[in-house]
mmCIF file of C-alpha atoms in Angstrom:
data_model
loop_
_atom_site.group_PDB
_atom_site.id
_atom_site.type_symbol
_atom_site.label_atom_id
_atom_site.label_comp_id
_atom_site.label_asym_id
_atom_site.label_seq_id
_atom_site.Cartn_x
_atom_site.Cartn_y
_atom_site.Cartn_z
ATOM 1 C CA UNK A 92 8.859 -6.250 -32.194
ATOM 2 C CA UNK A 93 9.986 -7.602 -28.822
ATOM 3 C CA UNK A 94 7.805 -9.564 -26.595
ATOM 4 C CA UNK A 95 6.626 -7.365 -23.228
ATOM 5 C CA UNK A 96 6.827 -9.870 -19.972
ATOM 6 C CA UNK A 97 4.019 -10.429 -17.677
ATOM 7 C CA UNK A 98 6.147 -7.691 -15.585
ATOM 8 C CA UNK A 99 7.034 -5.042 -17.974
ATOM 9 C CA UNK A 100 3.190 -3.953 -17.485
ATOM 10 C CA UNK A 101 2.841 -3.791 -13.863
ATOM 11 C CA UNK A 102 6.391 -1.502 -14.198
ATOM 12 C CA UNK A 103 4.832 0.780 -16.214
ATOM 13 C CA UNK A 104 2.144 1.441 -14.147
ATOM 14 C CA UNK A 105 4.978 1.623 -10.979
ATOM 15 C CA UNK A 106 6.519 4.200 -12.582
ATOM 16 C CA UNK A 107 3.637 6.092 -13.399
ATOM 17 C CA UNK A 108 2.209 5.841 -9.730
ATOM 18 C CA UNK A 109 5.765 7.171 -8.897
ATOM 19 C CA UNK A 110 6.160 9.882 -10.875
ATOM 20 C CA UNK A 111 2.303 11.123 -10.017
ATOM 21 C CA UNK A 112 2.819 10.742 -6.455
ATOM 22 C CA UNK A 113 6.477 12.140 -5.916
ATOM 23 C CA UNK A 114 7.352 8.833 -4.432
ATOM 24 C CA UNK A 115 11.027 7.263 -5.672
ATOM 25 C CA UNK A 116 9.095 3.790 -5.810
ATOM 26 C CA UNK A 117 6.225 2.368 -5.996
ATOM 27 C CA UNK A 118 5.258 -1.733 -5.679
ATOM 28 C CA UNK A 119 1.587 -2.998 -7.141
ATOM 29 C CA UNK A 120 0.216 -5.649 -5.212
ATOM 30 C CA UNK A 121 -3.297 -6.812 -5.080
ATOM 31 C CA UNK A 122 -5.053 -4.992 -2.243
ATOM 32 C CA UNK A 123 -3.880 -2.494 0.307
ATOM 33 C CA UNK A 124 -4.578 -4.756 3.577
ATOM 34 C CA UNK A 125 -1.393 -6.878 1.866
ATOM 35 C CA UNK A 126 0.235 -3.149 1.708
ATOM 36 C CA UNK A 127 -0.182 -2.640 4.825
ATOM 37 C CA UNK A 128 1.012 -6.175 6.076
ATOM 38 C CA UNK A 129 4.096 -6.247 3.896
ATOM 39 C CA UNK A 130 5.135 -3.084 5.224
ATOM 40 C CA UNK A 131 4.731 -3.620 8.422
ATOM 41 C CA UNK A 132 6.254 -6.859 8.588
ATOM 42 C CA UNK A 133 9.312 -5.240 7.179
ATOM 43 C CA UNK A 134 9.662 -2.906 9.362
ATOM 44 C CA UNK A 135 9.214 -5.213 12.530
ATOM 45 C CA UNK A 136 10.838 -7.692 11.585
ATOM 46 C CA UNK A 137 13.315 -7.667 8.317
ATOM 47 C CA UNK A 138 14.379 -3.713 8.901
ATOM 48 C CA UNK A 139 13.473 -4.387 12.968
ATOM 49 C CA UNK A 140 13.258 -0.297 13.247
ATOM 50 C CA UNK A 141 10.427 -0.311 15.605
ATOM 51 C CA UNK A 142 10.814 0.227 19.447
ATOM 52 C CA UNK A 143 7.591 -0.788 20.679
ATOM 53 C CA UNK A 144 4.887 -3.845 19.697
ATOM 54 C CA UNK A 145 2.412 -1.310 19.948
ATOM 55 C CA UNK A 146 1.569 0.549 16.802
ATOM 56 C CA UNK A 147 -1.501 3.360 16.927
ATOM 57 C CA UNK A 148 -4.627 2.811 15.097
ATOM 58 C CA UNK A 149 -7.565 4.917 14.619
ATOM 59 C CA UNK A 150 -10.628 3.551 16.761
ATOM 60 C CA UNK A 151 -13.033 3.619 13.751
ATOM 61 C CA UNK A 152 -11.392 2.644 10.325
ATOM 62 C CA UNK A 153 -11.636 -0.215 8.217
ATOM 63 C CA UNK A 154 -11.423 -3.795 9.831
ATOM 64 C CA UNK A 155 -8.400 -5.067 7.738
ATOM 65 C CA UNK A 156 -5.927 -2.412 9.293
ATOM 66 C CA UNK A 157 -5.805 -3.925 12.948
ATOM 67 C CA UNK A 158 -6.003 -7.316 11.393
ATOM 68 C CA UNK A 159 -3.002 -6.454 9.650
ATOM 69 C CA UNK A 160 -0.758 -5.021 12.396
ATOM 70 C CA UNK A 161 -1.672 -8.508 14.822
ATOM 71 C CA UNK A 162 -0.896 -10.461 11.394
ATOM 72 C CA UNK A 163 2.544 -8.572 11.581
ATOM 73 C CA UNK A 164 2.834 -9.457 15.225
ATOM 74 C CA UNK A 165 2.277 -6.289 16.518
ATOM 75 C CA UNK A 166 -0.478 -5.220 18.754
ATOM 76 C CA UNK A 167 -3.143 -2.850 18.541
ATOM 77 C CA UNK A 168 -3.694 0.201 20.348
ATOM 78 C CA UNK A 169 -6.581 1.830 19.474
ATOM 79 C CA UNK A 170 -6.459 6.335 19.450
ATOM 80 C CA UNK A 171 -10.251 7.579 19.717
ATOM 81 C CA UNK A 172 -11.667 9.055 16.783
ATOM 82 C CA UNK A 173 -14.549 12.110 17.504
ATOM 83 C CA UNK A 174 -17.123 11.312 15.169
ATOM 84 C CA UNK A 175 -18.472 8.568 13.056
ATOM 85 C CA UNK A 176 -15.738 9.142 9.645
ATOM 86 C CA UNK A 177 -12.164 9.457 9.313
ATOM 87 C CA UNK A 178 -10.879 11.235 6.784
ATOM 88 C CA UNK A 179 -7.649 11.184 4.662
ATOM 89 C CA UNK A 180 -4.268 9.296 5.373
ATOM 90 C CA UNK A 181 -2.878 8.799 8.865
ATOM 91 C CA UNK A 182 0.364 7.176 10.076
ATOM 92 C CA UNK A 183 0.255 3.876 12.206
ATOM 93 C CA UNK A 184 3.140 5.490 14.637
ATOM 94 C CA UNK A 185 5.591 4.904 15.796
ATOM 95 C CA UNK A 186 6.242 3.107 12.391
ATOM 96 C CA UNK A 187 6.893 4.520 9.456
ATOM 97 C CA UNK A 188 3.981 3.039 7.655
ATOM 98 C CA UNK A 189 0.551 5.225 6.618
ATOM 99 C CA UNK A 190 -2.938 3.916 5.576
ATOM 100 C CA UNK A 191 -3.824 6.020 2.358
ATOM 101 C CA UNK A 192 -6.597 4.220 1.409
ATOM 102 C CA UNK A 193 -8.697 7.377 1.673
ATOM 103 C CA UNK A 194 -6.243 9.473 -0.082
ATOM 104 C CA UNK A 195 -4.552 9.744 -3.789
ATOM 105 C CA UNK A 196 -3.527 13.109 -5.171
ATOM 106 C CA UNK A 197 -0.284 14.478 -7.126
ATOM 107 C CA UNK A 198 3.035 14.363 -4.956
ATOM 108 C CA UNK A 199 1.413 13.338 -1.850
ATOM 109 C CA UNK A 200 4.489 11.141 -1.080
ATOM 110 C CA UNK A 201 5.941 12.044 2.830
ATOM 111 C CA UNK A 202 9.335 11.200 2.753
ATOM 112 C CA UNK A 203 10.949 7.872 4.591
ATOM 113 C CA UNK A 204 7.720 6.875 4.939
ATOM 114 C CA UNK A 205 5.932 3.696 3.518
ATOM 115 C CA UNK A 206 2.680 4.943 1.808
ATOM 116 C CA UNK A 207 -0.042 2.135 1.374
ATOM 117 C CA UNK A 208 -2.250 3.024 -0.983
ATOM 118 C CA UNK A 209 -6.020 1.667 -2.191
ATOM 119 C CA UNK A 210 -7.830 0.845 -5.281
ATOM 120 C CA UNK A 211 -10.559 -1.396 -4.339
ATOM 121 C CA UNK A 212 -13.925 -0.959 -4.408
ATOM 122 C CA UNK A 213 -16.482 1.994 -5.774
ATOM 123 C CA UNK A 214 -14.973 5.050 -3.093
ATOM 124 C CA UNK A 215 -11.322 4.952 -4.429
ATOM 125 C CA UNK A 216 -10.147 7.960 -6.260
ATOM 126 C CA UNK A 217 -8.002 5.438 -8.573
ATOM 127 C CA UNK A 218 -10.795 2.399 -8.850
ATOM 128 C CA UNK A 219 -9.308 -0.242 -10.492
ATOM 129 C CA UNK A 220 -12.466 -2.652 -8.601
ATOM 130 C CA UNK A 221 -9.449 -4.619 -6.619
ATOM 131 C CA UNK A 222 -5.670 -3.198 -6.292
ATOM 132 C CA UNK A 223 -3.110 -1.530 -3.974
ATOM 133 C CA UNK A 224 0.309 -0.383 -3.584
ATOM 134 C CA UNK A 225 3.275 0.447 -1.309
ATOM 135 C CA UNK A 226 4.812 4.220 -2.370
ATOM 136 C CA UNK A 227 8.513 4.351 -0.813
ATOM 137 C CA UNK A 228 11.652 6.554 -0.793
ATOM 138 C CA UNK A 229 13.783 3.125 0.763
ATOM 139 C CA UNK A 230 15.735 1.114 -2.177
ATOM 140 C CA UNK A 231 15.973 -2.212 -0.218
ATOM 141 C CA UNK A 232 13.005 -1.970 1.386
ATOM 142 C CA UNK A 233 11.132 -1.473 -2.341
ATOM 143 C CA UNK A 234 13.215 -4.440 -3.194
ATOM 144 C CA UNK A 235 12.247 -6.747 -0.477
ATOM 145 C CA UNK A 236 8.184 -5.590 -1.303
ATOM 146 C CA UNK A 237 8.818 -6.598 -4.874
ATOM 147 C CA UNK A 238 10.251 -9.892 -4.059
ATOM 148 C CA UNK A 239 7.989 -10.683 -1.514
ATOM 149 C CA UNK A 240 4.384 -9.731 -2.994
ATOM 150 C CA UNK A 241 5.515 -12.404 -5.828
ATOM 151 C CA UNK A 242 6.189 -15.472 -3.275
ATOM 152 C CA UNK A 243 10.068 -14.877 -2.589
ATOM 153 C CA UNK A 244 10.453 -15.082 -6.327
ATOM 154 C CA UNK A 245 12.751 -12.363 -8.392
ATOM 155 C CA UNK A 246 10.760 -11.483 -11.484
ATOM 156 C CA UNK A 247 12.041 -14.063 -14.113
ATOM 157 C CA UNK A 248 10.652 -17.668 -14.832
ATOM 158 C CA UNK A 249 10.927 -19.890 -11.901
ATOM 159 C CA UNK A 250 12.924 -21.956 -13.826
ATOM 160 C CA UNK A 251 15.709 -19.680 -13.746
ATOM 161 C CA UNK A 252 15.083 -18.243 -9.873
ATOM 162 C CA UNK A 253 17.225 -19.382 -6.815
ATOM 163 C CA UNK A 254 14.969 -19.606 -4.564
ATOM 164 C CA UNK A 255 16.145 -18.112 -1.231
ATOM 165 C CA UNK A 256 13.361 -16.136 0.264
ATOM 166 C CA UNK A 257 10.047 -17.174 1.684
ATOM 167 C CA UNK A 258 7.563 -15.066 0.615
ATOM 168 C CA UNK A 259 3.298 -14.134 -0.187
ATOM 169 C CA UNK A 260 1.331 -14.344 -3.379
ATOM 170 C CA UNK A 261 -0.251 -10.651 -3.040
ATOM 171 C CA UNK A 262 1.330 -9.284 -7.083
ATOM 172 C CA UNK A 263 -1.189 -7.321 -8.777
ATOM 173 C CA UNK A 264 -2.563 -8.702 -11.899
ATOM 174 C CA UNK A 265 -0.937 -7.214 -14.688
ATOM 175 C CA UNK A 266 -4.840 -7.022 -16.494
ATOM 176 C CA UNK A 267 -5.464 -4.021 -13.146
ATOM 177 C CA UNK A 268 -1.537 -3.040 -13.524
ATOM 178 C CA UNK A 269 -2.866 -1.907 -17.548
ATOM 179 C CA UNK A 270 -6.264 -0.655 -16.479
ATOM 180 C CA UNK A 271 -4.294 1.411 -13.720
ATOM 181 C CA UNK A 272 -1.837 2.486 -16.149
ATOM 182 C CA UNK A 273 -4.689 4.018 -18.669
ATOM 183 C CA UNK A 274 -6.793 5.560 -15.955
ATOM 184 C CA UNK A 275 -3.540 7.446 -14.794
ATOM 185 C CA UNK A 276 -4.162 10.232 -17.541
ATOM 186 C CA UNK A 277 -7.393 11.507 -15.615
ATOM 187 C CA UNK A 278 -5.134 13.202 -13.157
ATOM 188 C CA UNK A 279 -3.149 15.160 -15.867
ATOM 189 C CA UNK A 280 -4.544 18.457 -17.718
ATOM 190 C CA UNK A 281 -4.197 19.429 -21.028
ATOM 191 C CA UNK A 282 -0.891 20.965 -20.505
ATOM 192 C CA UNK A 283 0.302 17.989 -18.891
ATOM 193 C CA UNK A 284 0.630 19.542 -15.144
ATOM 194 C CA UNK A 285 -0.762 17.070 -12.146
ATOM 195 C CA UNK A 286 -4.344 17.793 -11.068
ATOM 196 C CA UNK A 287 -5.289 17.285 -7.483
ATOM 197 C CA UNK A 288 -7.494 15.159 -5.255
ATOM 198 C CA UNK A 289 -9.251 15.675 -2.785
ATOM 199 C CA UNK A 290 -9.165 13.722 0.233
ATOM 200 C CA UNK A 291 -12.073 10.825 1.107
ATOM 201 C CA UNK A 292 -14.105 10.986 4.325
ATOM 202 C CA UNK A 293 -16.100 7.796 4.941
ATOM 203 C CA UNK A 294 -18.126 6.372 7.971
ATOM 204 C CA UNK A 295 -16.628 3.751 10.046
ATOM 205 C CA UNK A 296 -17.392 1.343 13.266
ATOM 206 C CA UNK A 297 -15.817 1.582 16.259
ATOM 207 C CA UNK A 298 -13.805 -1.399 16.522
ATOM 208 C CA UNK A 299 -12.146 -0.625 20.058
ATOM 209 C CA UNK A 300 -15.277 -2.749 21.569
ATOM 210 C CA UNK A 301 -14.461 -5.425 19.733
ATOM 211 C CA UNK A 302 -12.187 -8.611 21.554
ATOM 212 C CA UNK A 303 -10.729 -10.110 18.822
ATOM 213 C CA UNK A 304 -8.573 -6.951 18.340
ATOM 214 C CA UNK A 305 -6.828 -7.070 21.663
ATOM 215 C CA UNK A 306 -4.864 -9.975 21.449
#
């Protein structure tokens, strides 16, 4: 019997999220603020597809998303949100990129879009206790995520790498990447078809008062 690499698991569980989703890729990595990041730092400044250092944020979500978009180098402009919860994905325009944190359901995929997805903590449709991942329809974009969730590093022994990219430790541990990959048949019936989620609502602050966010 061959011997499976500390990879081969974390694949299986892409390719699962992928098929599930509708999405032509998907990238694991260990939380979705590190989604979020990695996709918006592609698009700003590997891809450099965005017209504006502005991107939209709801007023009330969770903190990491405007921490992300100034750790990009982007700024934040805050949209007002009527109400105390948000509900479901949204798109941080005028990039491509969408915080799904609060949804997960069969083919939700939106195409040429980067779909950051969440599966941390006990609200999470998929809860895994820690995870994330980037859903994608964009071949070099899915292979600049892979490379750079795993510090710049291809995915073979760092012996063997040429090292020629600077890049983040945010890989999800392939331990989750096998949990993830069992707890993938609860969205499957008996006949095999896809069942469907509904989408999360959850409370949030305001963080439009806050300073620290309008840098």
């Amino acid at each position: 019997m061959s011997r499976k690499n500390v990879h081969d698991i974390t694949k299986e569980f892409e390719e699962e999220l992928s098929r599930y989703t509708g999405a032509q890729y998907a990238i694991a990595l260990d939380n979705m603020s590190n989604a979020l990041f990695l996709a918006l730092y592609y698009e700003k400044n590997i891809k450099k597809s965005l017209n504006s250092d502005k991107v939209d944020c709801p007023s009330k979500t969770y903190p990491s998303v405007p921490c992300e978009i100034i750790h990009a180098g982007l700024k934040v402009n805050f949209t007002p949100v009527e109400g105390d919860t948000i509900k479901g994905a949204y798109q941080l325009s005028p990039s491509n990129v969408w915080d799904s944190a609060l949804s997960f359901t069969a083919d939700m995929y939106i195409p040429k879009s980067h779909m950051c997805l969440s599966f941390t903590g006990p609200y999470k449709t998929l809860k895994l206790s820690k995870g994330g991942a980037i859903i994608t329809d964009d071949y070099q974009a899915m292979l600049w995520f892979k490379r750079a969730r795993f510090s710049g590093r291809r995915e073979c022994s760092y012996h063997d790498d040429n090292f020629d990219m600077l890049g983040w430790n945010f890989y999800m541990m392939p331990e989750l990447s096998a949990r993830g990959l069992l707890m993938m048949s609860q969205f499957y019936n008996l006949d095999g078809s896809k069942k469907h989620n509904k989408d999360l609502e959850l409370p949030y602050p305001d963080l439009s008062k806050y300073e620290i966010y309008k840098k």
